[in-house]
Structures are given as C-alpha cells and as structure tokens.
Short mmCIF file of C-alpha atoms in Angstrom, two decimals:
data_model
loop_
_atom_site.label_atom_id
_atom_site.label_comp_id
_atom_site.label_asym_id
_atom_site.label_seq_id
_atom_site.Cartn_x
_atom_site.Cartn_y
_atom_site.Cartn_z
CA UNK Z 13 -75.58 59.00 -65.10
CA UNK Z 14 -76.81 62.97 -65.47
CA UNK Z 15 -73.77 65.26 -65.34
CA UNK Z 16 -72.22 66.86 -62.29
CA UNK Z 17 -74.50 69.93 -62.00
CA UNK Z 18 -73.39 73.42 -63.30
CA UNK Z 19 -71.77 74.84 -59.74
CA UNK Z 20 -69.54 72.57 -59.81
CA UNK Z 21 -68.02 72.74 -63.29
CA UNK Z 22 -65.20 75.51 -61.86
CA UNK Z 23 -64.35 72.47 -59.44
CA UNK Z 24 -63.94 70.33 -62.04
CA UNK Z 25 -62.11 72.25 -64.16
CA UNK Z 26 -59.66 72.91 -61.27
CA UNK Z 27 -59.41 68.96 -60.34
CA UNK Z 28 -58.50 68.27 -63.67
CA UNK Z 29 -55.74 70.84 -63.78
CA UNK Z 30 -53.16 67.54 -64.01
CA UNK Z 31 -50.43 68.57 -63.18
CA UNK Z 32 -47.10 65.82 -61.97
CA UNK Z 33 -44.09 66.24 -59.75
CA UNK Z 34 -41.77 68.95 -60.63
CA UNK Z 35 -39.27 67.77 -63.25
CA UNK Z 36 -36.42 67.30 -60.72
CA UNK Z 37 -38.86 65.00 -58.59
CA UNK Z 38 -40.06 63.33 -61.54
CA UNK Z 39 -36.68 62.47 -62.79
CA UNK Z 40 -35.59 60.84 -59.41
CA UNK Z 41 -38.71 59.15 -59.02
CA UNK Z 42 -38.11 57.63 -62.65
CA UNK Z 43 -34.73 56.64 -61.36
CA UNK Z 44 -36.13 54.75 -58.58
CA UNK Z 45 -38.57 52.84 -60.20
CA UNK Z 46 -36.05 52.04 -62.89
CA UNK Z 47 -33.50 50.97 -60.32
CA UNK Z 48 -36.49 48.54 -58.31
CA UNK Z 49 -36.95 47.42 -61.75
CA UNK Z 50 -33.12 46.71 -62.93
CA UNK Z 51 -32.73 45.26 -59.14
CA UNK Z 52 -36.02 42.88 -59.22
CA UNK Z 53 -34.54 41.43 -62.31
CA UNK Z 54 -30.70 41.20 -60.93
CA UNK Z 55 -32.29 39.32 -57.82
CA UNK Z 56 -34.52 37.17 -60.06
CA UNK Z 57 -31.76 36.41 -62.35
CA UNK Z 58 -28.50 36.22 -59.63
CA UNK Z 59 -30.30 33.62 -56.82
CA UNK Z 60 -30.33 30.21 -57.62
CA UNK Z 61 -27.37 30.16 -59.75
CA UNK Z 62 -27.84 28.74 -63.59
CA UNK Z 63 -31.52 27.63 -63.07
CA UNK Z 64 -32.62 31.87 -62.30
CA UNK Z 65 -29.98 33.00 -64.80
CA UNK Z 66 -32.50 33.70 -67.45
CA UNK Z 67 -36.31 35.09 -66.89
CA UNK Z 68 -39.26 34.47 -69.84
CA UNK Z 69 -42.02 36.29 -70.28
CA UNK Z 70 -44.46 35.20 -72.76
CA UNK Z 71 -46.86 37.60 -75.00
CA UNK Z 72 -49.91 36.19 -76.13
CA UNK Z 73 -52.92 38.25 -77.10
CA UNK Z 74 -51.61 41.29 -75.95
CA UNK Z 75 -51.16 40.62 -72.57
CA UNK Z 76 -48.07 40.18 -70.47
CA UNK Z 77 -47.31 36.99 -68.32
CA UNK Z 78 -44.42 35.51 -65.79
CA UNK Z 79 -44.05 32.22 -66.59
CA UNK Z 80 -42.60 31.12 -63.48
CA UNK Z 81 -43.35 32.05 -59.98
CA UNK Z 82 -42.18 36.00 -58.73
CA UNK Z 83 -38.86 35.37 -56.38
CA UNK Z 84 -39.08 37.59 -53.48
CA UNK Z 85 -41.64 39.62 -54.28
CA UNK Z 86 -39.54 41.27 -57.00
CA UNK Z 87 -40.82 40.96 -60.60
CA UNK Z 88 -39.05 40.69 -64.10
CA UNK Z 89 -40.54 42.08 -67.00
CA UNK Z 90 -39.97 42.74 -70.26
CA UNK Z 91 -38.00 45.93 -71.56
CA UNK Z 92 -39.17 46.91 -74.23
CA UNK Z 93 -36.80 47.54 -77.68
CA UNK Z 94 -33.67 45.81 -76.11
CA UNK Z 95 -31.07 46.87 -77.66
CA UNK Z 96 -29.25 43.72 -77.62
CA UNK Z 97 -32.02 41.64 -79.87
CA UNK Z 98 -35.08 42.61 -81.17
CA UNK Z 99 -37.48 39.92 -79.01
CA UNK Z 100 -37.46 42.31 -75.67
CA UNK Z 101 -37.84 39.70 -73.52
CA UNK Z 102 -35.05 38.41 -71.44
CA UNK Z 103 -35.44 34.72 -70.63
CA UNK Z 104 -35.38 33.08 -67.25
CA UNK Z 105 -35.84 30.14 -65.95
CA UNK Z 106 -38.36 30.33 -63.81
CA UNK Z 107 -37.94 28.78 -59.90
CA UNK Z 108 -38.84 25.39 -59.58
CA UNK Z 109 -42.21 26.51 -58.57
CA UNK Z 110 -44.49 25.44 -61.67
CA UNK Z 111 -45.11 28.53 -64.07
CA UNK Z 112 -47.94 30.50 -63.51
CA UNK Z 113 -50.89 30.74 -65.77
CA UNK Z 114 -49.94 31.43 -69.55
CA UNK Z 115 -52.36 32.74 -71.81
CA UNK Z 116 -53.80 30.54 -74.53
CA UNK Z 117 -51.97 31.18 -77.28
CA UNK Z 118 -48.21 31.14 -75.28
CA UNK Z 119 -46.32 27.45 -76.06
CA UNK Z 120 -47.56 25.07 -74.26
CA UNK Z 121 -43.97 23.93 -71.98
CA UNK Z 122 -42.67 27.95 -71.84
CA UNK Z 123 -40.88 26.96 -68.50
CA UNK Z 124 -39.61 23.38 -69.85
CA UNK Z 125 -37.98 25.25 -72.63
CA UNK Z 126 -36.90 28.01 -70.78
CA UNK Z 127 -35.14 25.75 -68.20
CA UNK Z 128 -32.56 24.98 -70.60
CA UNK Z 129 -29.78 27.28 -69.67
CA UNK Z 130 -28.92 29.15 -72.72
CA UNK Z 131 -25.80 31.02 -72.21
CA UNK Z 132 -26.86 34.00 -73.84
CA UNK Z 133 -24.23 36.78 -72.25
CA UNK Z 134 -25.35 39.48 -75.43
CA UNK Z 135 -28.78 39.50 -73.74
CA UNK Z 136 -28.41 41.78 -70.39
CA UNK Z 137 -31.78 43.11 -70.41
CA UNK Z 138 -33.02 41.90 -66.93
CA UNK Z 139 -29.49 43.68 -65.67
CA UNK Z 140 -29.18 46.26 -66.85
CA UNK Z 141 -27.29 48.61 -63.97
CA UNK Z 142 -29.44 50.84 -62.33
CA UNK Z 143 -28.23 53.99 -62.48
CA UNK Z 144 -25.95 53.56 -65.47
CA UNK Z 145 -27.85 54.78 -68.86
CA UNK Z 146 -27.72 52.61 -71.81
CA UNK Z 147 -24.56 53.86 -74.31
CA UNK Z 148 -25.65 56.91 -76.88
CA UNK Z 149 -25.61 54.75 -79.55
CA UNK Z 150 -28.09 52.45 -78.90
CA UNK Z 151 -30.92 52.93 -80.71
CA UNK Z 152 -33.38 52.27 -78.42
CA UNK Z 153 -31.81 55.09 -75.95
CA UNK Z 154 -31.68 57.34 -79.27
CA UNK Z 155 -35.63 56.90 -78.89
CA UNK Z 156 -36.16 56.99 -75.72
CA UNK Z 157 -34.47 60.26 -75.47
CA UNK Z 158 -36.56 61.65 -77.98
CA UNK Z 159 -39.59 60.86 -76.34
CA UNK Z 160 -38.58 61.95 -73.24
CA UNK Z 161 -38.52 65.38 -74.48
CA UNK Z 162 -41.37 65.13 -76.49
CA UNK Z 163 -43.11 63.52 -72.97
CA UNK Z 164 -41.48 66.66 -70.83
CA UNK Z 165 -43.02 68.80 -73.44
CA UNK Z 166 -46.96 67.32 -73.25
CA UNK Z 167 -46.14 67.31 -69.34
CA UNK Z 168 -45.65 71.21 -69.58
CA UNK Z 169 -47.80 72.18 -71.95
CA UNK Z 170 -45.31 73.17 -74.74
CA UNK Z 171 -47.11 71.26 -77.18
CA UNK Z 172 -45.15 73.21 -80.26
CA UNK Z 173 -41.57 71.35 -78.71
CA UNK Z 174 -43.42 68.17 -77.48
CA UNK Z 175 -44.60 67.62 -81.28
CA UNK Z 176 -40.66 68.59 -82.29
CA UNK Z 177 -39.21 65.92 -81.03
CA UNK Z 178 -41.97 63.85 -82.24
CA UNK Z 179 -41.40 64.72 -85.50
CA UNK Z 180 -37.78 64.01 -85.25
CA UNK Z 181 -38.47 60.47 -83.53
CA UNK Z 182 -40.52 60.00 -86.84
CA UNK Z 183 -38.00 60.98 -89.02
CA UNK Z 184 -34.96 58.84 -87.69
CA UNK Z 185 -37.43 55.94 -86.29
CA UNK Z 186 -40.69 55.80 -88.49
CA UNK Z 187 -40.96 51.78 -87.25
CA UNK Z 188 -38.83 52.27 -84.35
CA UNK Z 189 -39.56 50.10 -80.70
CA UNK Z 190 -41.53 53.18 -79.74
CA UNK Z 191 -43.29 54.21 -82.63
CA UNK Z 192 -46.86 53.68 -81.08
CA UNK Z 193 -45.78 55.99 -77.90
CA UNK Z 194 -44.61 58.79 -80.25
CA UNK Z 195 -47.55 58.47 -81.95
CA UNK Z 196 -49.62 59.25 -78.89
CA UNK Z 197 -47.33 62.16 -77.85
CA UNK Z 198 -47.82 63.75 -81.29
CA UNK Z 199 -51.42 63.00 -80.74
CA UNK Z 200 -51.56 64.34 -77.76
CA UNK Z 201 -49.28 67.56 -78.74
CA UNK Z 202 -51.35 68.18 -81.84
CA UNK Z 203 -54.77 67.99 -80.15
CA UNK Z 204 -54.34 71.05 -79.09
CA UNK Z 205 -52.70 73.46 -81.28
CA UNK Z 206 -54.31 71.61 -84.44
CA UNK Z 207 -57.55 69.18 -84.00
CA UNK Z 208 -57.65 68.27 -87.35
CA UNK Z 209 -53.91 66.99 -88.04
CA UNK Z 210 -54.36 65.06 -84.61
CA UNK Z 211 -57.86 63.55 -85.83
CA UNK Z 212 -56.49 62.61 -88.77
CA UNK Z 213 -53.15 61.54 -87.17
CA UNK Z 214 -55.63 59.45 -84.48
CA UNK Z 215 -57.46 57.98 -86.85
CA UNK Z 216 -54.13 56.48 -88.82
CA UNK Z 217 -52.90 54.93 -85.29
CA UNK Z 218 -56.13 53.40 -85.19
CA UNK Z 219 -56.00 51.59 -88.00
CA UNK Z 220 -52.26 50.66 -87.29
CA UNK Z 221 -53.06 49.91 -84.01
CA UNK Z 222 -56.25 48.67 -83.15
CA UNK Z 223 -55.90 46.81 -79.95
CA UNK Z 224 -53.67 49.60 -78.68
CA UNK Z 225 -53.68 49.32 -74.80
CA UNK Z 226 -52.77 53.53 -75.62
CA UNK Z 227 -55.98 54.05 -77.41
CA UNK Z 228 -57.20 55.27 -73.74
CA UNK Z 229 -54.76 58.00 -73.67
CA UNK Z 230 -55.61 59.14 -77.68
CA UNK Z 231 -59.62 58.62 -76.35
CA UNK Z 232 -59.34 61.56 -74.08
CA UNK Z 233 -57.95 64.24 -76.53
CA UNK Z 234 -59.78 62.71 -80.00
CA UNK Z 235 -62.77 60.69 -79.10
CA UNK Z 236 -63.50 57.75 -81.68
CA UNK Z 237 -67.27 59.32 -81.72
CA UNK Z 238 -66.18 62.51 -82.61
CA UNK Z 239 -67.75 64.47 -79.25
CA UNK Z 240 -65.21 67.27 -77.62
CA UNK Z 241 -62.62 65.84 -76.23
CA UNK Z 242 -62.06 65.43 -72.12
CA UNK Z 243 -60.23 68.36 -70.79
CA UNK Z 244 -56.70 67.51 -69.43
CA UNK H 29 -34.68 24.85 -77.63
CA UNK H 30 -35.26 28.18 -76.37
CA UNK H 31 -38.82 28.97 -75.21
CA UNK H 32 -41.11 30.66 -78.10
CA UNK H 33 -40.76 34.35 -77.32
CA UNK H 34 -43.00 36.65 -78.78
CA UNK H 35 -42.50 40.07 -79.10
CA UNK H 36 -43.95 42.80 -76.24
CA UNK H 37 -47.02 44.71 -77.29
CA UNK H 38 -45.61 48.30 -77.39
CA UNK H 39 -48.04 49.51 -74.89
CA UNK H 40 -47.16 46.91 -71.93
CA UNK H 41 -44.06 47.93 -71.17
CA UNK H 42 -43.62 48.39 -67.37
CA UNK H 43 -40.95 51.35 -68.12
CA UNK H 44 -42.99 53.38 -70.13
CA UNK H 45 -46.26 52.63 -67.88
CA UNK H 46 -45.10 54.82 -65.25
CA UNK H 47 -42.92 56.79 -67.98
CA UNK H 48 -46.07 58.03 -69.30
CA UNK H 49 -48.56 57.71 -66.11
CA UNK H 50 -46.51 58.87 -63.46
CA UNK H 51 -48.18 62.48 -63.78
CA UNK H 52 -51.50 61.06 -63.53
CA UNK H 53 -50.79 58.75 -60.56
CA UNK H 54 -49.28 61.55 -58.77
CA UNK H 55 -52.16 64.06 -59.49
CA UNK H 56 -54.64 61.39 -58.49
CA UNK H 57 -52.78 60.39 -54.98
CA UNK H 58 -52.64 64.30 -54.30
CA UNK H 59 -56.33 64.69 -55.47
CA UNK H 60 -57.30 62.33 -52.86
CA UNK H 61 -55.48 64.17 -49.85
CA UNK H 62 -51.79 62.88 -49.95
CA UNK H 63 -49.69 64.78 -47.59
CA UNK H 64 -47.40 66.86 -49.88
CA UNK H 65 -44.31 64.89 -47.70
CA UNK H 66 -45.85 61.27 -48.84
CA UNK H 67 -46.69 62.28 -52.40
CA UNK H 68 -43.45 60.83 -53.99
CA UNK H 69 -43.33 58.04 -51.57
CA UNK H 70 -46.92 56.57 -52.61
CA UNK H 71 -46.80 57.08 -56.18
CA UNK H 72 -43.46 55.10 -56.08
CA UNK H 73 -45.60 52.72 -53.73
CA UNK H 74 -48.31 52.43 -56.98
CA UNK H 75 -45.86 51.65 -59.62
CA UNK H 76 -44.22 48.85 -57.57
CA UNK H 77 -47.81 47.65 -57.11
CA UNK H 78 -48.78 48.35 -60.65
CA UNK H 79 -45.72 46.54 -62.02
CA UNK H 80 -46.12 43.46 -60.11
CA UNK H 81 -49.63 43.63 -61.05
CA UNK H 82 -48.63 44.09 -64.90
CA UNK H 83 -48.77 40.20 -65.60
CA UNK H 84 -52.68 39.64 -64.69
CA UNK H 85 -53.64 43.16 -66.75
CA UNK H 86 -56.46 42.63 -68.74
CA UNK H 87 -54.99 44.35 -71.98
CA UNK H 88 -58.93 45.52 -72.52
CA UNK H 89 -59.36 47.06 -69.71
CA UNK H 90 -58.22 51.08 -69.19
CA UNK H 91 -54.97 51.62 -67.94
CA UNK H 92 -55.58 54.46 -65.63
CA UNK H 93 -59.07 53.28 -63.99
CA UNK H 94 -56.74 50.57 -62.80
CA UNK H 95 -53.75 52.62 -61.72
CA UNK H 96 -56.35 54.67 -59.77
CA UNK H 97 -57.68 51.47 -58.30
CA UNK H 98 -54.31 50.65 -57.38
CA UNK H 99 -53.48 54.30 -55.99
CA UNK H 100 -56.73 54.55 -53.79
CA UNK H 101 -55.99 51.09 -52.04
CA UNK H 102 -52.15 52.70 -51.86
CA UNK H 103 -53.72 55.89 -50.21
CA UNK H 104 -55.90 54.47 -47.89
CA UNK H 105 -53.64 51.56 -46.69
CA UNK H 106 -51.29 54.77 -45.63
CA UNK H 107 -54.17 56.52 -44.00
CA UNK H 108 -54.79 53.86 -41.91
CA UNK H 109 -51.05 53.21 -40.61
CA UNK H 110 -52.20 56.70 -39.07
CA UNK H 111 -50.88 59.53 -41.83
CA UNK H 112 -53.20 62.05 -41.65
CA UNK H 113 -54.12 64.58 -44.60
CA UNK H 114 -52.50 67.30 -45.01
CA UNK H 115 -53.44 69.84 -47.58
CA UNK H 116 -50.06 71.80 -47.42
CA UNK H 117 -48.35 73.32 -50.87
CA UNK H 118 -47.58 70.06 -52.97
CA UNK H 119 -44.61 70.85 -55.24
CA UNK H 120 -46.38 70.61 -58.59
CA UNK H 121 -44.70 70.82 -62.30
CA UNK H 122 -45.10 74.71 -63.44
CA UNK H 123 -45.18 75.45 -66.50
CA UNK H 124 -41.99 78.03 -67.21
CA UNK H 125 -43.76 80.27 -69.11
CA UNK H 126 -46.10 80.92 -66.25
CA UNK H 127 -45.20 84.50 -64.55
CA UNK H 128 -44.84 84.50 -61.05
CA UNK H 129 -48.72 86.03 -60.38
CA UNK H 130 -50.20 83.06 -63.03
CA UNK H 131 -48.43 80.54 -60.90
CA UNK H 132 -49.34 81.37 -57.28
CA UNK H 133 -53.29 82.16 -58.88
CA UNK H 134 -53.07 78.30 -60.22
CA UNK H 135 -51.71 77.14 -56.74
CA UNK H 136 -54.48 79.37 -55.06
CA UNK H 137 -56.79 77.54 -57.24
CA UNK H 138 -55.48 73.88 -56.55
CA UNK H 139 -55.39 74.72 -53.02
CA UNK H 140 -59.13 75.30 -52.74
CA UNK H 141 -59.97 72.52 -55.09
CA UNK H 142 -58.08 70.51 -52.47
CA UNK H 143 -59.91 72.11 -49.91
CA UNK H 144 -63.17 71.16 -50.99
CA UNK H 145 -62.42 67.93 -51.92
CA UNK H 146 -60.95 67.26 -48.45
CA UNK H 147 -64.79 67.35 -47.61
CA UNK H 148 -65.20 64.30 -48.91
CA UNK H 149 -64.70 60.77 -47.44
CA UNK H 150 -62.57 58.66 -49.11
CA UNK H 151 -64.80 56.31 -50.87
CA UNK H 152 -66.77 59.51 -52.35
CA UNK H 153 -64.18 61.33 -53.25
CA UNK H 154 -62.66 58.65 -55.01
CA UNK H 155 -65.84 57.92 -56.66
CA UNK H 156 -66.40 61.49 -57.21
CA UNK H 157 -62.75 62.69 -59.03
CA UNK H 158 -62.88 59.08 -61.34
CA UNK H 159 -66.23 59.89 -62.73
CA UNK H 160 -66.63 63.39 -62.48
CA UNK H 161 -62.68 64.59 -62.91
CA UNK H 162 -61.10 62.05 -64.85
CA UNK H 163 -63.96 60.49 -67.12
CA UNK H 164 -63.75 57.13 -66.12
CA UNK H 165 -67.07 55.10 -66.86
CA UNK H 166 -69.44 53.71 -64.04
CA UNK H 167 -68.56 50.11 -64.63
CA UNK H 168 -65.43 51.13 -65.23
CA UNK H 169 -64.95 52.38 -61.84
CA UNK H 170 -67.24 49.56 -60.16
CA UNK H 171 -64.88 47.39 -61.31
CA UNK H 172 -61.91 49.06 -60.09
CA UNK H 173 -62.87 49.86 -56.59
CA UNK H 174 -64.86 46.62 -56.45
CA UNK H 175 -67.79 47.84 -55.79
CA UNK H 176 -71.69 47.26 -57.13
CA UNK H 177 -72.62 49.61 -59.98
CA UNK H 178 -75.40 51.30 -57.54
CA UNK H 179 -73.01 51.62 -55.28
CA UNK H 180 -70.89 53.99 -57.56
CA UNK H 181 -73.91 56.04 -58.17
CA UNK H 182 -75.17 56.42 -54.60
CA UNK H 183 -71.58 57.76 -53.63
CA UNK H 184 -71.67 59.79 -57.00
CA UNK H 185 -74.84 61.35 -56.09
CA UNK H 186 -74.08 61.95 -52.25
CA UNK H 187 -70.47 63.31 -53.40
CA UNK H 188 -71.89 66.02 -55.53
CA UNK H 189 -74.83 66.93 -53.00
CA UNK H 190 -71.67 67.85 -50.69
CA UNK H 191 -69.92 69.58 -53.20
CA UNK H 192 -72.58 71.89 -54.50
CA UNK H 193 -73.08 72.57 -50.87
CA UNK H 194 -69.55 73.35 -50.09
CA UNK H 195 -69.43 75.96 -52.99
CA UNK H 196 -72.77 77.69 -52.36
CA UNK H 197 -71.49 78.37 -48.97
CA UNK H 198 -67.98 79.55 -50.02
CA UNK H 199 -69.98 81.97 -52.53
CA UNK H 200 -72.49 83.04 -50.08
CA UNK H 201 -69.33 83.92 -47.63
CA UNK H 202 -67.68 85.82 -50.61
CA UNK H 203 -70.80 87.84 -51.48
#
C-alpha cells in the first residue's frame, strides 16, 4: 500500500499523539480491572465447594489456556510471579464441564489431575483481595512497583526517570518475574534519549527472548530492519 | 498428582496486558469518537473482553491489532445502544512539564484531529487510524476487523480521499 499522501502527515502526527487517561483515572481504572480479575477468580474458585477450589491453566507454546470451562462468564488466569511459588499458576479444578481445548504440548488429562483437590492454602493467587496490595516484602510487589514507575515515566514522557527505575529493577531483579517487561520499558525509555544503547539493548532481548509476545512493543521504537522507528 | 504446570510466558499475563496497553486502548477508543463520559467505561469494557479472550490468543499474532479489534467491536456495540459521539475535552495524561500555553496548544491540536476524524464512518476510520496512525499491517488489520484484504484497501483509499479533502478545505478557510 503507497503511503498516506503528504497533507495529511500533520494529521497523522496529531493521531498518534498517544496519550492515556490522566494518572488518577488510570490508577482507578487499574483498580477495577484488578478487582474483576481478583473477583472472577474468587467466584471461580468459591462456587462449587472443593471441586472449584483450585483453577489450572496450562502453558504450552507460549500460549495461555483454561482448562476447564469459564464459570459465569468470569475468567481465571494466571498471575504472573506469585509470590507464594514460583509456577504462577493457581490450580483449579475445572467444572464438570470437560476442559476446553489444550494446546499440544499441555499433559494430556490437565483436568483429571487437576480434579484432585490439593489443599494447597500457601497458594492464594486466584484470591488475592481486591483492593488490598500484596505486603512490601514480596518480591514480586518490589517489582511491580518498580515498573510501575518506570511505566508512569514512558506514559509521560520522562524517559530519563522511566529508564531510573529500570535500572534499579535491573539491579535488585536482573532474572526477576518481570525482567522481559523492564526490558521493554528501558527499551522504550532509551529509544529516545539514546538510539544506540536501546538498539543494542533491543537486540540483547532478542536473542533472550525470541518468541517475545513484547517484541511488538520493542518493533515500534527499534525496528528489527533497522528503518526509523514508528512515531509514538 | 497435581496437574503438570508450566510456567507463564512473561508476556501473557492478563495484569500487565492492560498494565502496559491501557494507554493505547484508551487513545484508540477516543480516536474513534468515544464520548469523553464513556471513555473509561469502554476501555474497562475491552480489557474484560480482552481478558476473557486471553486463552484463544494466538501468541504470534500482535497484541494491539487485536486489542483494537476488540475496542472497535466495544465502540460500535455502544454506538448502536444509541450513544452518540461526542467530541467534547477528553481528560488526557499531560505531561507536567508542559506549561499551561503547550498544554491547551496540544488539546487544540487533538481536538481538531478529532474533528476531522469524526468525518469518517466507522469502518474507515478504523481502517484509516490502524494503518495509517498506528502501523498496523494490511493483513494484519484484515484479520482483525474480519474483513477481505481489498476490503482494507478500498476503505484505506476512500478514508484518505476524505481526509485530504477535509484539510484542503480547513486551509483554504484559513488562508
């Protein structure tokens, strides 16, 4: 397809102005989507008594299944970096409803297995309480927090505090839960204020990552081909 | 035995989906003529959607082609219940370093952007702001909207036509 024609580059450049919610909307709105998610997986887990008290998901090939049928409407999936064991997914058993579709390389009986009740108390994930933030200490909150900033930070423009707290996620969590997300905000932070360092830092993730579901975001701001990157 | 349970590709995670897209699904949704009053309301709408959706994403395919997908059905489901546009002042993140003047120039700006795209109808302009605004890819956005290829280009073409028009007649009313 030819490009747009040359009038309307100013329109362009003015749709692509992205800018989000104010920070104060943003926030809420990230509460509310946190609490649908925290109250899908309380519903999922509470009805049915010991046969719901669990939900699986199963990973295979970098894609991200239910293995079970949805109850109500409300979904379950996986947080990521639980802080209570290092799988992140929670596991369910799955309404008597036989599982839905599971990738290839998932095991073959996911809901047989899962429909052993496993009293598991130490993994909360799926209930997590809505509103209530995960303790300081957890690590996973440690990063999240981090990236948060460093995610306010590529959201405003300030790349020079966005790559910050980057840099300090690196430093305390070089392999942390969110490693490939910091990554992409220190990609993102850098493509601006210094091309090269974010080629090179692009280029690294990459290699580390080469199915990387992200590499769409790192794409815009340092194409793999090298051509100037799409304007934000 | 416990189920096998492998561990979550990093980039799948529902929280950090709209963690990280929620600007973008909020720009689009106001790009294609949300009323400023149903802006939060339908992005939350898109991330229920999106979430629910999470389990039958194609890991290959790009995230925010799909979230636009997503939004657009979102935005025109709403238009159809009878919410009309409105192209009122959409509380938008500033950045704090912006003076006062910079700021209401940028919303002056948006404002007219919103203006002409308004212009548009609905299947163009979505057309229209995923190729020409974000990037996305023909196919890409055939696929999304679920629509033929030529079908993308013929409301590509036709989109622009209207848009060049638009802004040679807001110049020639300047000059």
């Amino acid at each position: 397809m030819t490009p747009p024609p040359n009038e309307l580059d100013a329109l362009i450049r003015g749709a692509r102005d992205l800018v989000g919610p104010p920070a104060d909307v943003a926030s809420r709105m990230i509460e509310r989507l946190d609490a649908a998610a925290a109250g899908a997986s309380t519903a999922t887990a509470t009805a049915g008594g010991a046969a719901l008290s669990k939900s699986l998901l199963v990973f295979a090939g970098g894609a991200l299944f239910v293995a079970g049928a949805l109850s109500g409407g409300t979904v379950v999936w996986a947080l990521r970096g639980a802080e209570v064991v290092p799988p992140i997914v929670a596991v369910v058993q799955p309404p008597p409803p036989p599982p839905a579709p599971v990738a290839a390389p998932a095991p073959e009986p996911p809901p047989v297995a899962a429909a052993e009740p496993e009293p598991e108390p130490a993994r909360p994930i799926a209930r997590k309480p809505p509103a209530a933030p995960p303790t300081a200490s957890s690590t996973l909150e440690a990063e999240r927090q981090l990236l948060d900033e460093a995610r306010s930070g590529v959201v405003r423009g300030a790349w020079s505090e966005a790559l910050k707290s980057a840099e300090a996620h690196r430093a305390q969590f070089p392999d942390g839960a969110l490693a490939e997300e910091r990554e992409v905000l220190a990609i993102q932070a850098l493509s601006t204020t210094d091309p090269k360092a974010a080629a090179a830092r692009a280029e690294a993730f990459r290699k580390k990552w080469p199915s990387s579901i992200l590499e769409q975001v790192i794409e815009k701001v340092v194409p793999r081909d090298g051509s100037s990157p799409t304007p934000q | 035995m416990s189920a096998a349970v492998k561990m979550l590709p990093p980039a799948l995670d529902g929280r950090e989906l709209y963690r990280a897209e929620l600007g973008y699904v909020w720009s689009t949704l106001r790009r294609l003529g949300t009323s400023p009053s149903d802006l939060e309301d339908l992005t939350h709408e898109t991330f229920l959607v999106a979430l629910q959706r999470l389990a039958q994403f194609d890991g290959a395919r790009a995230v925010r082609p799909w979230l636009f997908g997503i939004a657009f059905r979102v935005w025109v489901g709403r238009r159809r219940k009878g919410n009309r546009e409105e192209l009122g002042d959409a509380p938008d993140a500033e950045s704090p370093a912006a003076s006062p003047e910079a700021q209401l120039q940028r919303a002056q700006e948006r404002h007219m952007v919103d203006e002409a795209l308004a212009v548009l109808e609905p299947d163009r302009r979505a057309v229209f702001i995923m190729h020409d605004v974000d990037g996305h890819s023909a196919p890409d956005i055939a696929r999304e909207l679920d629509v033929p290829l030529n079908t993308v280009y013929s409301r590509l073409r036709l989109a622009r036509e209207q848009l060049v028009k638009v802004v040679r007649e807001k110049a020639g009313g300047r000059t």
